[in-house]
Coordinates of C-alpha atoms in Angstrom, one line a residue:
X208 CA -8.5 26.1 -7.3
X209 CA -8.6 22.3 -7.6
X210 CA -6.6 20.1 -5.3
X211 CA -4.2 17.4 -6.5
X212 CA -4.2 14.3 -4.3
X213 CA -0.8 12.7 -3.7
X214 CA -1.4 9.2 -2.4
X215 CA 1.4 7.4 -0.6
X216 CA 0.9 3.8 -1.6
X217 CA 4.4 2.4 -0.9
X218 CA 5.9 0.4 1.8
X219 CA 5.6 -3.3 2.7
X220 CA 3.1 -3.1 5.5
X221 CA 5.2 -4.9 8.1
X222 CA 2.9 -3.5 10.9
X223 CA 0.1 -5.8 9.6
X224 CA 2.3 -8.9 9.0
X225 CA 1.4 -11.7 8.5
X226 CA -1.8 -10.5 6.7
X227 CA 0.4 -8.1 4.8
X228 CA 3.4 -9.5 2.8
X229 CA 6.0 -7.8 0.5
X230 CA 4.2 -9.2 -2.5
X231 CA 0.8 -8.2 -1.3
X232 CA 1.2 -5.4 1.2
X233 CA -1.5 -3.7 3.3
X234 CA -2.4 -1.4 0.4
X235 CA -4.2 -4.3 -1.2
X236 CA -5.8 -5.8 1.9
X237 CA -9.6 -5.8 1.7
X238 CA -11.3 -3.5 4.1
X239 CA -14.9 -4.2 3.2
X240 CA -17.1 -5.2 0.2
X241 CA -14.2 -6.0 -2.0
X242 CA -12.6 -2.6 -1.6
X243 CA -8.9 -2.5 -0.4
X244 CA -7.0 0.2 1.5
X245 CA -5.7 1.9 -1.6
X246 CA -9.0 1.9 -3.5
X247 CA -10.8 3.3 -0.4
X248 CA -8.3 6.3 -0.3
X249 CA -8.6 7.0 -4.0
X250 CA -12.4 7.0 -3.9
X251 CA -12.3 9.5 -1.1
X252 CA -10.8 12.1 -3.4
X253 CA -12.4 11.2 -6.7
X254 CA -14.8 14.2 -7.0
X255 CA -13.5 15.9 -10.1
X256 CA -15.2 19.1 -9.1
X257 CA -12.8 19.4 -6.2
X258 CA -9.8 17.3 -7.1
X259 CA -7.4 16.9 -10.0
X260 CA -6.3 13.5 -11.2
X261 CA -4.4 11.8 -8.4
X262 CA -0.6 11.2 -8.3
X263 CA 0.1 7.8 -6.8
X264 CA 3.5 6.9 -5.4
X265 CA 4.5 3.2 -5.1
X266 CA 7.3 0.7 -5.5
X267 CA 8.0 -0.7 -8.9
X268 CA 7.0 -4.2 -7.9
X269 CA 3.4 -3.0 -7.0
X270 CA 2.7 -1.0 -10.2
X271 CA 0.5 -3.7 -11.7
X272 CA -1.6 -4.2 -8.5
X273 CA -2.0 -0.4 -8.4
X274 CA -3.2 -0.2 -12.0
X275 CA -5.5 -3.2 -11.5
X276 CA -7.0 -1.7 -8.3
X277 CA -7.7 1.6 -10.2
X278 CA -9.3 -0.2 -13.1
X279 CA -11.7 -2.1 -10.7
X280 CA -13.0 1.2 -9.4
X281 CA -13.2 2.9 -12.8
X282 CA -10.4 5.4 -12.2
X283 CA -8.8 5.9 -15.6
X284 CA -6.9 9.2 -15.3
X285 CA -3.9 9.3 -12.9
X286 CA -0.1 9.5 -12.7
X287 CA 2.1 6.9 -11.1
X288 CA 5.5 7.7 -9.7
X289 CA 7.6 4.5 -9.2
X290 CA 10.2 4.3 -6.5
X291 CA 13.2 2.1 -7.4
X292 CA 13.7 1.5 -3.7
X293 CA 11.7 2.5 -0.6
X294 CA 12.9 5.7 1.1
X295 CA 10.1 6.3 3.7
X296 CA 7.8 9.3 3.0
X297 CA 10.0 12.4 2.5
X298 CA 11.6 11.4 -0.8
X299 CA 8.4 10.4 -2.6
X300 CA 6.5 13.5 -1.4
X301 CA 9.4 15.6 -2.7
X302 CA 9.3 13.8 -6.0
X303 CA 5.6 14.4 -6.4
X304 CA 6.0 18.1 -5.4
X305 CA 8.8 18.6 -7.9
X306 CA 6.6 16.9 -10.6
X307 CA 3.9 19.5 -9.9
X308 CA 6.1 22.5 -9.1
X309 CA 5.2 24.6 -12.1
X310 CA 1.5 24.2 -11.5
X311 CA -0.5 26.6 -9.5
X312 CA -2.3 24.1 -7.4
X313 CA -2.7 22.7 -3.9
X314 CA -1.6 19.2 -3.0
X315 CA -3.3 17.0 -0.5
X316 CA -0.9 14.3 0.8
X317 CA -2.7 11.1 1.9
X318 CA -1.5 7.9 3.5
X319 CA -3.6 4.9 2.5
X320 CA -4.2 3.3 5.9
X321 CA -6.9 5.6 7.2
X322 CA -10.6 5.0 7.9
X323 CA -12.8 8.1 7.7
X324 CA -16.4 7.5 8.5
X325 CA -18.1 10.8 7.6
X326 CA -16.3 11.6 4.3
X327 CA -18.5 14.6 3.5
X328 CA -17.2 16.3 6.6
X329 CA -13.7 15.4 5.5
X330 CA -14.1 17.1 2.2
X331 CA -15.6 20.2 3.9
X332 CA -12.6 20.3 6.2
X333 CA -10.2 20.1 3.3
X334 CA -12.0 22.8 1.3
X335 CA -12.1 25.1 4.4
X336 CA -8.3 24.6 4.9
X337 CA -7.6 25.4 1.3
X338 CA -9.3 28.8 1.5
X339 CA -7.0 30.0 4.3
X340 CA -3.9 27.8 3.9
X341 CA -1.8 29.9 1.6
X342 CA 2.0 29.7 2.2
X343 CA 1.5 27.1 5.0
X344 CA 2.0 23.4 5.4
X345 CA -1.3 22.4 7.0
X346 CA -1.6 19.2 9.0
X347 CA -5.0 18.0 10.1
X348 CA -5.2 17.2 13.8
X349 CA -7.9 15.5 15.8
X350 CA -8.7 15.3 19.5
X351 CA -7.0 12.5 21.4
X352 CA -9.3 9.6 22.1
X353 CA -6.7 7.1 23.3
X354 CA -2.9 6.7 23.6
X355 CA -1.1 5.1 20.7
X356 CA 2.7 5.4 20.5
X357 CA 2.8 5.0 16.8
X358 CA 1.1 8.5 16.4
X359 CA 2.6 11.9 16.6
X360 CA 1.1 14.8 18.3
X361 CA 1.1 18.6 18.0
X362 CA 0.6 21.5 20.4
X363 CA -1.6 24.3 19.3
X364 CA -0.2 27.8 18.9
X365 CA -1.6 31.1 18.1
X366 CA -4.6 31.4 15.7
X367 CA -3.5 32.6 12.3
X368 CA -5.2 35.9 11.5
X369 CA -8.4 35.8 9.5
X370 CA -8.3 32.0 9.3
X371 CA -9.5 28.8 10.8
X372 CA -5.9 27.6 11.2
X373 CA -3.4 27.8 14.1
X374 CA 0.3 27.8 14.3
X375 CA 1.9 24.6 15.7
X376 CA 4.0 25.3 18.8
X377 CA 5.4 21.8 19.0
X378 CA 5.3 18.8 16.8
X379 CA 6.6 15.4 18.0
X380 CA 6.5 12.3 15.8
X381 CA 6.0 9.0 17.6
X382 CA 7.0 10.1 21.1
X383 CA 8.4 7.4 23.4
X384 CA 6.1 8.5 26.2
X385 CA 2.9 10.5 25.5
X386 CA 2.4 12.7 28.5
X387 CA -1.0 12.2 30.1
X388 CA -1.8 15.9 29.8
X389 CA -1.5 15.6 26.1
X390 CA -4.4 13.1 26.1
X391 CA -6.7 15.3 28.1
X392 CA -5.6 18.8 27.3
X393 CA -7.4 21.0 24.7
X394 CA -3.9 22.3 23.8
X395 CA -2.9 19.1 22.0
X396 CA -4.1 17.3 18.8
X397 CA -3.3 13.9 17.4
X398 CA -1.5 14.2 14.0
X399 CA -3.4 12.3 11.3
X400 CA -0.6 12.5 8.8
X401 CA -2.8 14.2 6.2
X402 CA -1.1 17.3 4.8
X403 CA -2.3 20.2 2.6
X404 CA 0.1 22.7 1.0
X405 CA 1.4 23.8 -2.3
X406 CA 4.3 22.2 -4.2
X407 CA 6.3 25.4 -4.1
X408 CA 5.9 25.9 -0.3
X409 CA 6.9 22.3 0.4
X410 CA 10.0 22.5 -1.9
X411 CA 11.0 25.8 -0.5
X412 CA 10.8 24.5 3.0
X413 CA 12.7 21.2 2.2
X414 CA 15.4 23.4 0.6
X415 CA 16.0 24.9 4.1
X416 CA 16.4 21.7 6.0
X417 CA 17.2 18.8 3.6
X418 CA 19.1 20.2 0.7
X419 CA 21.0 17.0 -0.2
X420 CA 17.8 15.0 -0.1
X421 CA 16.1 17.5 -2.4
X422 CA 19.1 17.4 -4.8
X423 CA 19.1 13.6 -5.2
X424 CA 15.3 13.5 -5.7
X425 CA 15.5 16.2 -8.3
X426 CA 18.3 14.5 -10.2
X427 CA 16.4 11.2 -10.0
X428 CA 13.2 12.8 -11.4
X429 CA 15.2 14.7 -14.1
X430 CA 16.6 11.4 -15.3
X431 CA 13.4 9.4 -14.9
X432 CA 12.0 7.1 -17.5
X433 CA 8.5 8.4 -18.6
X434 CA 6.0 6.1 -20.2
X435 CA 2.7 7.9 -20.8
X436 CA 1.4 8.5 -17.2
X437 CA 4.0 6.4 -15.4
X438 CA 7.2 8.0 -14.1
X439 CA 10.0 5.6 -13.2
X440 CA 12.5 7.4 -11.0
X441 CA 16.2 6.9 -11.9
X442 CA 17.8 4.5 -9.5
X443 CA 21.3 5.6 -8.8
X444 CA 20.4 9.1 -7.5
X445 CA 17.3 7.9 -5.7
X446 CA 19.4 5.3 -3.9
X447 CA 21.5 8.1 -2.4
X448 CA 18.4 9.7 -0.8
X449 CA 18.1 9.6 3.0
X450 CA 15.4 7.3 4.2
X451 CA 13.4 9.6 6.4
X452 CA 9.8 10.5 7.1
X453 CA 8.3 13.8 6.1
X454 CA 7.6 14.3 9.8
X455 CA 11.3 14.1 10.8
X456 CA 12.6 15.8 7.7
X457 CA 10.3 18.8 7.7
X458 CA 7.3 19.0 10.0
X459 CA 9.4 18.9 13.3
X460 CA 11.5 21.8 11.9
X461 CA 9.3 24.0 9.7
X462 CA 8.2 27.5 10.8
X463 CA 5.4 27.3 8.3
X464 CA 3.6 24.4 9.9
X465 CA -0.1 25.1 10.7
X466 CA -2.9 23.0 12.1
X467 CA -6.5 22.6 11.2
X468 CA -8.6 21.0 13.9
X469 CA -10.5 18.4 12.0
X470 CA -14.1 17.4 12.7
X471 CA -14.3 14.1 10.8
X472 CA -14.1 10.7 12.5
X473 CA -10.6 9.3 11.8
X474 CA -8.7 6.1 12.6
X475 CA -5.4 4.8 11.6
X476 CA -6.0 1.2 10.6
X477 CA -2.4 0.5 9.4
X478 CA -1.6 -1.7 12.4
X479 CA -3.3 -4.2 14.7
X480 CA -3.8 -1.4 17.3
X481 CA -7.1 -0.6 15.5
X482 CA -7.5 -2.9 12.6
X483 CA -10.2 -4.8 14.5
X484 CA -12.3 -1.7 14.5
X485 CA -13.4 -2.6 11.0
X486 CA -15.2 -5.7 12.4
X487 CA -18.4 -5.8 14.4
X488 CA -17.8 -6.5 18.1
X489 CA -20.0 -8.8 20.3
X490 CA -21.2 -8.0 23.8
X491 CA -17.8 -8.9 25.3
X492 CA -16.0 -6.6 22.8
X493 CA -14.7 -9.5 20.8
X494 CA -14.5 -9.5 17.1
X495 CA -13.7 -12.2 14.5
X496 CA -13.0 -12.1 10.8
X497 CA -13.0 -15.5 9.2
X498 CA -13.4 -18.8 11.1
X499 CA -13.3 -18.6 14.9
X500 CA -15.2 -18.5 18.2
X501 CA -14.7 -17.0 21.7
X502 CA -15.5 -18.8 25.0
X503 CA -15.3 -16.8 28.3
X504 CA -13.0 -14.2 26.6
X505 CA -13.1 -10.4 26.5
X506 CA -11.6 -7.7 24.3
X507 CA -10.1 -10.3 21.8
X508 CA -9.7 -10.4 18.1
X509 CA -9.4 -13.3 15.7
X510 CA -8.4 -13.0 12.0
X511 CA -8.3 -16.5 10.5
X512 CA -8.2 -17.0 6.8
X513 CA -8.9 -20.8 6.9
X514 CA -8.0 -22.5 10.1
X515 CA -10.8 -22.8 12.7
X516 CA -9.5 -20.8 15.7
X517 CA -11.0 -21.0 19.2
X518 CA -10.1 -18.5 22.0
X519 CA -10.8 -19.7 25.5
X520 CA -10.6 -17.7 28.7
X521 CA -8.4 -15.0 27.3
X522 CA -8.5 -11.2 27.7
X523 CA -7.0 -8.5 25.5
X524 CA -5.5 -11.0 23.0
X525 CA -5.2 -10.8 19.2
X526 CA -4.8 -13.9 17.1
X527 CA -3.9 -13.8 13.4
X528 CA -3.9 -17.0 11.4
X529 CA -2.9 -17.4 7.8
X530 CA -2.0 -20.3 5.5
X531 CA 1.5 -20.5 6.8
X532 CA 1.6 -18.5 10.1
X533 CA -0.1 -18.1 13.4
X534 CA 0.7 -15.2 15.7
X535 CA -0.9 -14.4 19.1
X536 CA -0.1 -11.4 21.2
X537 CA -1.4 -9.0 23.9
X538 CA -3.1 -6.0 22.4
X539 CA -0.5 -3.7 24.0
X540 CA 2.4 -5.5 22.3
X541 CA 1.4 -4.7 18.7
X542 CA 4.8 -3.0 18.1
X543 CA 6.6 -6.2 18.8
X544 CA 5.4 -7.7 15.5
X545 CA 8.2 -5.8 13.8
X546 CA 10.7 -7.7 16.0
X547 CA 9.3 -10.9 14.6
X548 CA 9.4 -9.5 11.1
X549 CA 13.1 -8.4 11.6
X550 CA 14.1 -11.9 12.9
X551 CA 12.5 -13.5 9.8
X552 CA 14.5 -11.2 7.6
X553 CA 17.8 -11.9 9.4
X554 CA 17.2 -15.7 9.3
X555 CA 16.2 -15.6 5.6
X556 CA 12.6 -16.7 5.8
X557 CA 11.7 -15.0 2.5
X558 CA 8.7 -17.2 1.9
X559 CA 7.1 -15.9 5.1
X560 CA 8.0 -12.3 4.4
X561 CA 7.1 -12.2 0.7
X562 CA 4.1 -14.5 0.6
X563 CA 3.3 -17.1 -2.0
X564 CA 1.4 -14.9 -4.5
X565 CA 3.3 -13.0 -7.2
X566 CA 1.5 -10.2 -9.2
X567 CA 2.2 -9.6 -12.8
X568 CA 0.7 -7.1 -15.4
X569 CA -1.6 -9.9 -16.7
X570 CA -2.8 -11.1 -13.4
X571 CA -1.1 -13.2 -10.7
X572 CA 0.1 -16.7 -9.8
X573 CA 0.1 -18.6 -6.5
X574 CA 2.6 -21.2 -5.5
X575 CA 0.6 -24.1 -4.2
X576 CA 3.4 -26.8 -3.8
X577 CA 7.2 -26.4 -4.1
X578 CA 9.2 -29.5 -3.8
X579 CA 12.4 -31.0 -5.2
X580 CA 12.0 -31.5 -8.9
X581 CA 8.4 -30.1 -9.2
X582 CA 6.3 -27.1 -8.5
X583 CA 2.6 -26.6 -8.7
X584 CA 1.1 -23.1 -9.4
X585 CA -2.4 -21.6 -9.7
X586 CA -2.3 -19.0 -12.5
X587 CA -5.0 -16.3 -12.9
X588 CA -5.1 -14.3 -16.1
X589 CA -7.3 -11.2 -16.2
X590 CA -9.5 -10.4 -19.2
X591 CA -7.3 -9.3 -22.0
X592 CA -4.2 -10.5 -20.2
X593 CA -1.4 -12.0 -22.3
X594 CA 1.8 -13.6 -20.9
X595 CA 5.0 -13.0 -22.9
X596 CA 6.1 -15.4 -25.6
X597 CA 8.7 -17.3 -23.7
X598 CA 10.8 -20.5 -23.3
X599 CA 12.6 -22.3 -20.4
X600 CA 15.9 -24.1 -20.5
X601 CA 15.4 -26.3 -17.5
X602 CA 11.7 -27.2 -17.1
X603 CA 8.7 -28.5 -18.9
X604 CA 5.2 -27.4 -18.0
X605 CA 1.7 -28.9 -18.0
X606 CA -1.3 -26.6 -18.1
X607 CA -4.8 -27.6 -17.1
X608 CA -7.7 -25.2 -17.4
X609 CA -9.9 -24.9 -14.3
X610 CA -12.0 -21.9 -15.3
X611 CA -12.4 -19.8 -18.5
X612 CA -10.9 -20.3 -22.0
X613 CA -7.2 -20.3 -22.6
X614 CA -5.6 -19.3 -25.9
X615 CA -2.3 -21.2 -26.1
X616 CA 0.7 -20.8 -28.3
X617 CA 3.3 -23.6 -28.5
X618 CA 5.9 -23.0 -31.1
X619 CA 4.0 -22.6 -34.4
X620 CA 0.6 -23.9 -33.0
X621 CA -2.1 -21.7 -31.6
X622 CA -5.2 -23.4 -30.1
X623 CA -7.8 -23.0 -27.3
X624 CA -8.3 -25.0 -24.1
X625 CA -11.5 -25.1 -22.2
X626 CA -12.4 -26.3 -18.7
X627 CA -10.6 -29.5 -17.7
X628 CA -8.5 -29.7 -20.9
X629 CA -4.7 -29.9 -20.7
X630 CA -1.6 -29.4 -22.7
X631 CA 2.1 -30.1 -22.3
X632 CA 5.0 -27.6 -23.0
X633 CA 8.4 -29.3 -23.6
X634 CA 11.7 -27.8 -22.4
X635 CA 12.9 -25.0 -24.7
X636 CA 9.5 -24.7 -26.6
X637 CA 8.4 -21.2 -27.2
X638 CA 5.0 -20.8 -25.6
X639 CA 2.4 -18.2 -24.5
X640 CA -0.8 -18.1 -22.5
X641 CA -3.5 -15.5 -23.0
X642 CA -7.1 -14.7 -22.1
X643 CA -9.1 -13.3 -25.0
X644 CA -12.4 -13.7 -23.3
X645 CA -14.6 -11.7 -20.8
X646 CA -14.2 -14.3 -18.0
X647 CA -11.2 -14.7 -15.7
X648 CA -8.9 -17.5 -16.8
X649 CA -7.7 -19.9 -14.1
X650 CA -5.2 -22.7 -14.8
X651 CA -3.1 -25.1 -12.8
X652 CA 0.6 -25.3 -13.9
X653 CA 2.8 -28.2 -13.0
X654 CA 6.5 -27.6 -13.6
X655 CA 9.0 -30.5 -13.8
X656 CA 12.7 -29.9 -14.0
X657 CA 16.1 -29.7 -12.4
X658 CA 16.0 -25.9 -11.9
X659 CA 12.6 -24.4 -11.0
X660 CA 13.5 -20.7 -10.7
X661 CA 11.7 -17.6 -12.1
X662 CA 14.9 -16.4 -13.8
X663 CA 14.8 -19.4 -16.1
X664 CA 12.9 -17.5 -18.8
X665 CA 13.7 -16.1 -22.3
X666 CA 11.2 -13.6 -23.5
X667 CA 10.7 -13.0 -27.2
X668 CA 7.6 -10.8 -27.3
X669 CA 5.8 -9.0 -24.5
X670 CA 3.0 -6.4 -24.7
X671 CA 4.2 -5.1 -21.3
X672 CA 7.6 -4.2 -22.6
X673 CA 9.6 -6.6 -20.4
X674 CA 11.7 -8.1 -23.2

């Protein structure tokens, strides 16, 4: 029996702010060699002798980044379930399980922020758990190696007859104080958040504990908009769903929870507790990504995109520097980053929360300068990308090609621009930009006008059905 991966690719990645932003959350942060969190997870379960096509759950605003990421690793068969609003992990897992309920298959539920070094052992563990995991919800646990309050833990129970599984006597998600005996005792395992079960078992169990949540998700799925392999959940019912994790909704309550003691090397890299484990450490246990140095410092981490960052005579410090933000904190205060994030939300600093890059089905744009009366953007159009035929009521635009060949439509004229060539688009002129060539197209756009807002757009034609 093949296994269907369900990949949880939603959320805004606030634990990794300011590297992660709403418009470019942690799912799309590069881990190594051009591969991001999301791609790394998909590749892990891409053996079609073992796994079915994946089901990916994400927010509507991240659909195009998901599809672009899949294209770059040559994954062409998949389903995407789009959440109209984020509801933690229980609701999307229920939606995927309902989508598969009629199929006689196993599902493997995977967060995207894990690093697994020996992936062959991971696959062997999953296959071994499948063989004995009928009618259970199997969570993969590992031995504690250090205390981290963002993890849950489970206490081993009796071994299940004729299996390599054990019942879970106690499951606690994100305990306030992890008892020292849990760290050292053979009775306890760290919860990895990876689950193996069947759609039917999960739905039957949810029906015992969260019947209203199940009802709203089902109604949202029944009324979903389906376009080929993309399922867009209906908003009104989904908005009524409780925002709750699968851990609190089900795992802490279910009598069918079983544990498999995993033998693969695992790390949660979804926060700054362990994100620096991706980087080589020097003799003083310091690590740097980007532009920085250490002097007389120990156990420190620098992540600096552009600014040169020097750390002098510090211990156990983490310094994150981006284009618009610098944050420094003690390694034990990682959880306090969310307090900063919450304050920014309250005070309306949307630019710092959302970031200056916006993704579209054709590529993305980056706001370089925003000032009164003018805005400067860098626009990247992927091969085959085609912006909508559009016009604006309040602004004119100037396009200059930096790289590639642009095919430009302005009213009735269609022409090409090459490197360093420019054109002007008057207010209210119908216009379109497209990339008909095999090279990435990069242009600089200068907007001039009294209202420089993204909602100032009239679309007449659009290959991505946004008219």
